[in-house]
XYZ file of C-alpha atoms in Angstrom:
484
model
C 0.000 0.000 0.000
C 1.606 3.267 -1.125
C 1.080 6.037 1.437
C 3.576 8.902 1.124
C 4.520 10.315 4.529
C 6.178 13.685 5.034
C 7.998 13.483 8.353
C 8.940 17.182 8.182
C 5.312 18.360 8.236
C 3.581 19.656 11.350
C 0.704 17.244 10.613
C 1.075 14.084 12.763
C 1.856 10.864 10.867
C -1.345 9.146 11.973
C -3.396 11.953 10.423
C -1.425 11.709 7.182
C -2.182 7.976 7.079
C -5.836 8.583 7.946
C -6.174 11.195 5.197
C -4.579 8.934 2.553
C -6.835 6.023 3.472
C -9.917 8.256 3.636
C -9.260 9.527 0.122
C -8.700 5.982 -1.120
C -11.975 4.769 0.417
C -14.049 7.695 -0.818
C -12.369 7.525 -4.237
C -13.395 3.902 -4.738
C -9.951 2.290 -4.397
C -11.481 0.075 -1.707
C -14.878 -1.535 -2.085
C -17.310 -1.841 0.763
C -16.277 -4.791 2.956
C -12.620 -4.822 1.834
C -10.233 -5.709 4.628
C -7.393 -3.290 5.302
C -3.899 -4.530 6.226
C -3.348 -5.350 9.873
C -1.960 -2.531 11.986
C 1.226 -4.533 12.527
C 1.897 -5.133 8.820
C 1.051 -1.568 7.749
C 3.214 -0.147 10.535
C 6.138 -2.254 9.351
C 5.571 -1.247 5.729
C 5.466 2.477 6.569
C 8.218 2.335 9.226
C 5.988 3.819 11.910
C 4.807 2.529 15.278
C 1.819 0.248 15.485
C 0.066 2.825 17.705
C 0.347 5.362 14.871
C -1.572 3.052 12.510
C -4.066 2.160 15.252
C -4.741 5.873 15.765
C -5.320 6.350 12.031
C -7.735 3.407 11.965
C -9.516 4.787 15.044
C -10.045 8.132 13.258
C -11.534 6.349 10.231
C -13.747 4.231 12.488
C -15.012 7.332 14.281
C -15.930 8.840 10.888
C -17.862 5.732 9.898
C -15.423 4.630 7.171
C -14.122 1.517 8.922
C -15.647 -1.254 10.972
C -13.345 -2.860 13.532
C -14.066 -6.527 14.170
C -12.442 -8.023 17.245
C -9.956 -10.717 16.300
C -10.572 -10.185 12.599
C -9.378 -6.747 11.558
C -10.581 -3.499 10.011
C -13.082 -3.512 7.136
C -14.079 -0.698 4.791
C -17.551 0.706 5.356
C -18.761 3.154 2.715
C -20.538 6.182 4.075
C -23.641 5.730 1.966
C -24.335 2.506 3.826
C -24.290 4.318 7.164
C -27.190 6.457 8.411
C -26.461 10.091 7.615
C -27.584 13.076 9.640
C -29.482 15.414 7.381
C -28.648 19.104 7.171
C -31.477 21.085 8.759
C -33.901 22.451 6.215
C -34.219 26.218 6.160
C -37.621 25.893 7.809
C -36.345 23.718 10.673
C -36.301 25.470 14.028
C -33.075 25.817 15.969
C -33.209 23.265 18.830
C -32.754 25.901 21.531
C -33.571 23.560 24.401
C -30.590 21.343 23.550
C -28.062 23.811 22.172
C -28.308 26.985 24.246
C -27.362 25.837 27.737
C -24.314 27.530 29.231
C -22.080 24.555 28.435
C -23.159 24.139 24.827
C -22.998 27.865 24.134
C -19.373 27.872 25.235
C -17.915 24.572 24.172
C -20.260 23.238 21.523
C -20.848 20.035 23.487
C -24.577 19.830 24.225
C -26.373 16.798 25.630
C -26.363 15.281 22.152
C -23.493 15.586 19.644
C -23.487 18.436 17.173
C -24.578 17.283 13.707
C -21.624 16.320 11.527
C -22.084 19.175 9.058
C -21.899 21.944 11.704
C -18.652 23.944 11.781
C -18.051 24.521 15.488
C -16.429 27.848 16.449
C -17.781 27.608 20.004
C -15.096 25.383 21.542
C -12.879 26.745 24.295
C -9.842 24.552 23.619
C -7.200 23.892 20.987
C -7.138 21.025 18.520
C -6.397 17.516 19.885
C -4.888 16.741 16.466
C -1.946 19.006 17.310
C -1.047 16.850 20.333
C 2.221 14.885 19.925
C 0.640 11.502 20.541
C 3.670 9.376 19.680
C 6.135 11.292 21.862
C 3.781 11.227 24.849
C 3.042 7.520 24.353
C 6.753 6.708 24.564
C 7.088 8.684 27.786
C 4.067 6.935 29.328
C 5.434 3.516 28.388
C 8.804 4.415 29.873
C 7.208 5.451 33.170
C 5.022 2.352 33.275
C 7.988 0.096 32.628
C 10.266 1.717 35.238
C 8.039 3.362 37.860
C 4.602 1.742 37.601
C 4.185 1.094 41.327
C 4.967 4.696 42.278
C 3.002 6.139 39.348
C -0.147 4.241 40.369
C -0.061 5.555 43.948
C -1.938 8.654 45.129
C 1.194 10.765 45.417
C 1.647 14.096 47.187
C -1.588 16.090 47.355
C 0.390 19.274 46.604
C 1.614 17.631 43.405
C 4.505 15.515 42.162
C 7.538 17.383 43.501
C 9.778 17.031 40.422
C 6.994 18.546 38.287
C 6.580 21.410 40.749
C 10.342 21.940 40.684
C 10.383 21.886 36.867
C 7.561 24.442 36.730
C 9.333 26.676 39.236
C 12.462 26.668 37.069
C 10.468 27.474 33.919
C 8.595 30.312 35.608
C 11.807 31.709 37.107
C 13.401 31.692 33.654
C 10.357 33.642 32.403
C 10.927 36.329 35.016
C 8.536 35.006 37.679
C 10.777 33.975 40.624
C 9.197 30.793 41.952
C 10.100 27.943 44.313
C 8.660 24.450 44.056
C 7.051 24.987 47.467
C 4.933 27.796 45.959
C 3.488 25.611 43.177
C 0.272 23.667 43.817
C -0.785 21.177 41.125
C -4.539 21.199 40.427
C -7.011 19.420 38.182
C -6.935 22.124 35.513
C -6.967 25.889 35.994
C -10.719 25.886 36.725
C -9.971 23.826 39.838
C -7.241 26.292 40.855
C -9.606 29.259 40.454
C -12.267 27.436 42.465
C -9.824 26.743 45.338
C -8.815 30.410 45.428
C -12.396 31.704 45.429
C -13.468 29.243 48.137
C -10.506 30.070 50.353
C -10.316 33.856 50.127
C -13.934 34.898 49.543
C -17.149 34.681 51.533
C -20.772 35.211 50.416
C -21.367 38.937 50.049
C -17.739 39.785 49.266
C -17.010 41.752 46.095
C -14.710 40.882 43.186
C -13.862 43.215 40.289
C -13.574 41.573 36.866
C -12.665 42.963 33.466
C -15.497 42.658 30.982
C -15.974 40.554 28.957
C -14.251 37.761 30.850
C -14.051 33.989 31.328
C -17.617 32.721 31.681
C -16.843 29.861 34.046
C -15.114 32.241 36.486
C -18.343 34.246 36.535
C -20.211 30.995 37.134
C -18.035 30.169 40.143
C -18.457 33.636 41.632
C -22.235 33.406 41.263
C -22.213 29.915 42.790
C -20.462 31.260 45.902
C -22.762 34.311 46.100
C -19.996 36.818 45.435
C -20.871 40.332 44.252
C -19.347 40.879 40.804
C -18.390 44.382 39.696
C -17.369 44.676 36.026
C -14.891 47.168 34.607
C -14.824 47.680 30.817
C -11.898 46.725 28.602
C -10.627 47.933 25.250
C -7.905 46.762 22.895
C -5.299 47.579 25.588
C -7.044 45.447 28.206
C -8.771 46.444 31.422
C -9.618 50.159 31.628
C -7.738 50.613 34.900
C -8.409 54.362 35.013
C -11.916 53.459 36.198
C -10.658 51.360 39.124
C -10.118 54.052 41.805
C -13.790 55.008 41.827
C -14.943 51.368 41.779
C -12.551 50.405 44.573
C -13.688 53.304 46.744
C -17.360 52.483 46.183
C -17.335 48.662 46.452
C -14.303 47.796 48.659
C -13.476 44.601 46.691
C -11.546 41.689 48.172
C -10.096 40.609 44.796
C -9.516 41.631 41.186
C -9.715 38.807 38.624
C -7.986 39.381 35.279
C -6.696 37.549 32.204
C -3.958 39.966 31.078
C -2.617 37.772 28.251
C -4.961 36.860 25.365
C -8.138 37.377 27.303
C -10.966 34.863 27.020
C -13.049 35.763 25.005
C -11.492 38.820 23.298
C -7.858 37.753 22.796
C -6.717 41.180 24.060
C -3.537 41.830 26.043
C -3.267 44.347 28.861
C -0.618 46.978 28.121
C 2.458 47.185 30.334
C 1.500 50.665 31.541
C -1.929 49.405 32.645
C -0.341 46.421 34.389
C 1.817 48.767 36.442
C -1.140 50.985 37.296
C -3.298 47.987 38.256
C -0.613 46.672 40.622
C -0.144 50.070 42.245
C -3.876 50.478 42.877
C -4.254 46.932 44.233
C -1.271 47.286 46.563
C -2.472 50.648 47.837
C -5.928 49.242 48.632
C -4.695 45.868 49.928
C -6.526 43.903 47.229
C -5.416 40.471 45.998
C -5.086 40.050 42.208
C -5.871 36.684 40.620
C -3.882 36.454 37.357
C -5.285 33.819 34.999
C -2.620 33.031 32.379
C -4.369 30.170 30.606
C -2.640 30.551 27.189
C 0.087 33.093 27.864
C 2.680 31.016 25.996
C 0.672 31.044 22.745
C 2.032 34.266 21.241
C 2.210 34.579 17.443
C 3.617 38.081 17.062
C 4.643 41.091 19.141
C 6.777 41.158 22.265
C 6.048 39.250 25.448
C 4.794 41.344 28.347
C 5.829 40.788 31.972
C 3.507 38.785 34.174
C 1.653 40.677 36.874
C 3.167 38.328 39.442
C 6.651 39.070 38.105
C 6.044 42.804 38.608
C 4.346 42.576 42.010
C 5.613 42.482 45.592
C 5.035 39.254 47.552
C 1.457 38.469 48.474
C -0.161 40.762 45.897
C -0.742 38.374 42.965
C -1.822 34.725 42.791
C -0.904 33.157 39.450
C -2.894 30.404 37.710
C -2.107 28.480 34.518
C -2.846 25.158 32.823
C -1.519 22.542 30.413
C -4.999 21.563 29.194
C -5.196 24.219 26.465
C -1.714 23.518 25.070
C -1.848 19.719 25.177
C -5.107 17.826 25.725
C -8.240 19.034 27.561
C -8.528 15.583 29.171
C -5.073 15.949 30.746
C -6.604 18.158 33.475
C -3.326 19.421 34.920
C -3.181 23.032 35.998
C -1.367 24.844 38.768
C -1.352 27.914 40.945
C 1.552 29.881 42.404
C 1.048 31.580 45.747
C 3.027 32.754 48.747
C 3.368 30.737 51.938
C 0.291 31.657 54.015
C -2.076 31.588 51.045
C -0.417 28.452 49.677
C -1.008 26.562 52.919
C -4.702 27.440 52.839
C -5.091 26.387 49.191
C -3.238 23.100 49.697
C -5.349 22.175 52.723
C -8.544 22.840 50.794
C -7.301 20.833 47.822
C -6.560 17.916 50.136
C -10.155 17.715 51.382
C -11.702 18.867 48.093
C -10.131 16.436 45.620
C -7.232 14.791 47.512
C -4.713 14.456 44.663
C -4.189 14.949 40.947
C -3.242 12.046 38.672
C 0.227 10.897 39.724
C 0.779 9.032 36.458
C -0.067 12.036 34.265
C 2.019 14.371 36.432
C 5.066 12.123 36.068
C 4.557 11.834 32.328
C 4.099 15.583 32.004
C 7.268 16.267 33.994
C 9.254 13.942 31.718
C 7.625 15.506 28.646
C 8.634 19.004 29.755
C 12.093 18.007 30.992
C 13.255 16.382 27.744
C 12.263 19.487 25.783
C 9.169 18.044 24.131
C 6.920 20.715 25.614
C 9.010 23.560 24.160
C 8.936 21.802 20.804
C 5.165 21.389 21.121
C 4.775 25.089 21.959
C 6.635 26.094 18.820
C 4.718 23.618 16.695
C 1.318 24.589 18.061
C 2.221 28.242 17.646
C 2.995 27.729 13.948
C -0.208 25.793 13.322
C -2.515 28.058 15.321
C -1.047 31.155 13.701
C -1.955 29.670 10.310
C -5.470 29.044 11.641
C -5.740 32.595 12.975
C -4.554 34.045 9.667
C -7.077 31.884 7.776
C -9.896 33.230 9.932
C -8.703 36.829 9.574
C -8.544 36.427 5.794
C -12.029 34.874 5.632
C -13.539 37.564 7.862
C -11.868 40.315 5.830
C -13.311 38.830 2.638
C -16.851 37.978 3.711
C -17.789 40.140 6.710
C -20.532 42.653 5.860
C -20.238 46.368 6.720
C -20.988 47.309 10.320
C -19.179 44.317 11.852
C -15.852 44.677 13.645
C -13.179 42.276 14.843
C -9.732 42.519 16.390
C -6.668 40.501 15.349
C -5.201 38.899 18.489
C -1.438 38.537 18.903
C -1.935 35.062 20.377
C -4.350 32.748 22.158
C -7.276 30.815 20.711
C -10.040 33.307 19.916
C -11.198 36.179 17.750
C -13.891 38.469 19.159
C -16.460 39.679 16.644
C -18.837 42.578 17.288
C -22.092 42.723 15.324
C -24.021 45.831 14.274
C -26.596 47.109 16.824
C -29.416 45.726 14.676
C -28.079 42.153 14.887
C -28.117 40.189 18.147
C -26.618 36.771 18.775
C -30.054 35.543 19.845
C -31.398 36.358 16.387
C -28.248 35.216 14.596
C -27.737 31.829 16.236
C -30.711 29.955 14.681
C -29.933 31.392 11.235
C -26.265 30.448 11.602
C -27.404 26.970 12.657
C -29.354 26.603 9.440
C -26.252 27.689 7.509
C -24.220 24.999 9.341
C -22.107 26.968 11.828
C -22.177 27.760 15.562
C -20.278 30.045 17.928
C -19.994 31.094 21.588
C -22.533 33.786 22.407
C -21.215 37.030 23.873
C -23.834 37.008 26.632
C -21.916 34.247 28.426
C -18.963 36.524 29.141
C -20.769 39.467 30.766
C -22.082 40.029 34.286
C -25.259 41.462 32.789
C -25.865 39.148 29.851
C -27.653 41.719 27.699
C -24.398 43.721 27.448
C -22.947 40.923 25.329
C -25.892 40.642 22.968
C -23.874 41.823 19.951
C -20.615 39.946 20.528
C -19.489 36.447 19.678
C -16.346 34.434 20.316
C -14.837 32.474 17.427
C -12.313 29.723 18.111
C -9.740 29.525 15.309
C -7.527 26.879 16.937
C -9.870 23.886 16.903
C -10.573 23.716 13.142
C -8.489 23.346 9.979
C -7.942 26.377 7.708
C -10.291 24.803 5.147
C -13.099 24.406 7.706
C -12.433 27.895 9.042
C -12.802 29.402 5.565
C -16.046 27.530 4.934
C -17.411 28.206 8.418
C -16.784 31.954 8.233
C -18.450 32.108 4.816
C -21.508 30.393 6.334
C -21.493 32.716 9.343
C -21.286 35.824 7.178
C -24.157 34.605 5.002
C -26.203 34.246 8.173
C -25.271 37.773 9.319
C -26.240 39.208 5.925
C -29.568 37.349 6.091
C -30.358 38.742 9.547
C -29.365 42.261 8.473
C -31.687 42.002 5.495
C -34.741 41.049 7.573
């Protein structure tokens, strides 16, 4: 079987194999019911690992092009023999009860799967296809062969110490002086934010947030009955000149901010505003929670100093995650805090969730230590920049007058603002009929109606081809709404 592989490409080998086989199946090279070579024989023929071929077969199976029979092999299954989901007719109503919950509006994962034809710009994560599956598999196998007994234990509830030490060295090299004893491993950054809110805030306390901001942080604050005071943002980030009056009026306990590549806008806070924010917080004795969920994903422009790097001890708590850069299911995040706060967070984590996966922490530490994470950062940056540029080009070509968007220097999202006459509530069902969905701006505002004309578009999770098609569909929907 001739499958040309380009080992210099950013596209993983298993996806190259999957694409070649998909084309062969759809092009009629294989008839329905034909048996494909065994994973072992094809792996030997292509000089790749067996897991690489198994992953390619799994992709084809998930798309309905293969049928895996235990003990027998993989057999071609032509799509026309499988039940197909029909594209909604123009008269079909948008299924609001299933697709407009908070979760589905943000991540595109409602109670039932999205129909296959829908281009999903609503996701809050990167593309799993960018993950270096083969490199991580080898590290996992190495740990299982040499340290299985230790890896399968609970481990330290503060986190695997070598990983904490590795993170402290990385952060210190980035200008954020950190010791391993200040790093607490959590089950994703959402868990870290939750621990901080539960520890430092009480019902009735006030937190200032930039607006728009991370929807799930707003959800946590509401859950704990915290008063939320928004401050507007522009292309330079939080409008800190409005803070003195808000601080004097509301006496907040905390300021929550995403200074690098804000979710949902992709904006970065300027260095001058960072300095002013720190000065105001220190003067008023307010803790700053710095959420740096994709700070490493910069495509152009210079890096800006972290708030924690600029702040005196005790002023800023820093939170980050590996879930956005690697796999969402990895669920490894961390927070950095000073001694008294750290002790409180670690105690709560112990009773809240006990530990984080010891096996994954060990694998992640090895992955970072051997340089694979830096390589993955560079690779993901190249790919996601191509995706961002594809979305910018498509928006520039198809977007009707009256719409505005900003080009982010990094991150995962583009923020699109609609004309006053077009709301996301009106647009969403029309976009659904065109075959595209997005994250509604209402999710990211304290008062939802303030986000009625904004939408978040994820450029990282789709290919440039799907991005181009999806934006064309979205713009057709906008034009249709504007014409009504």
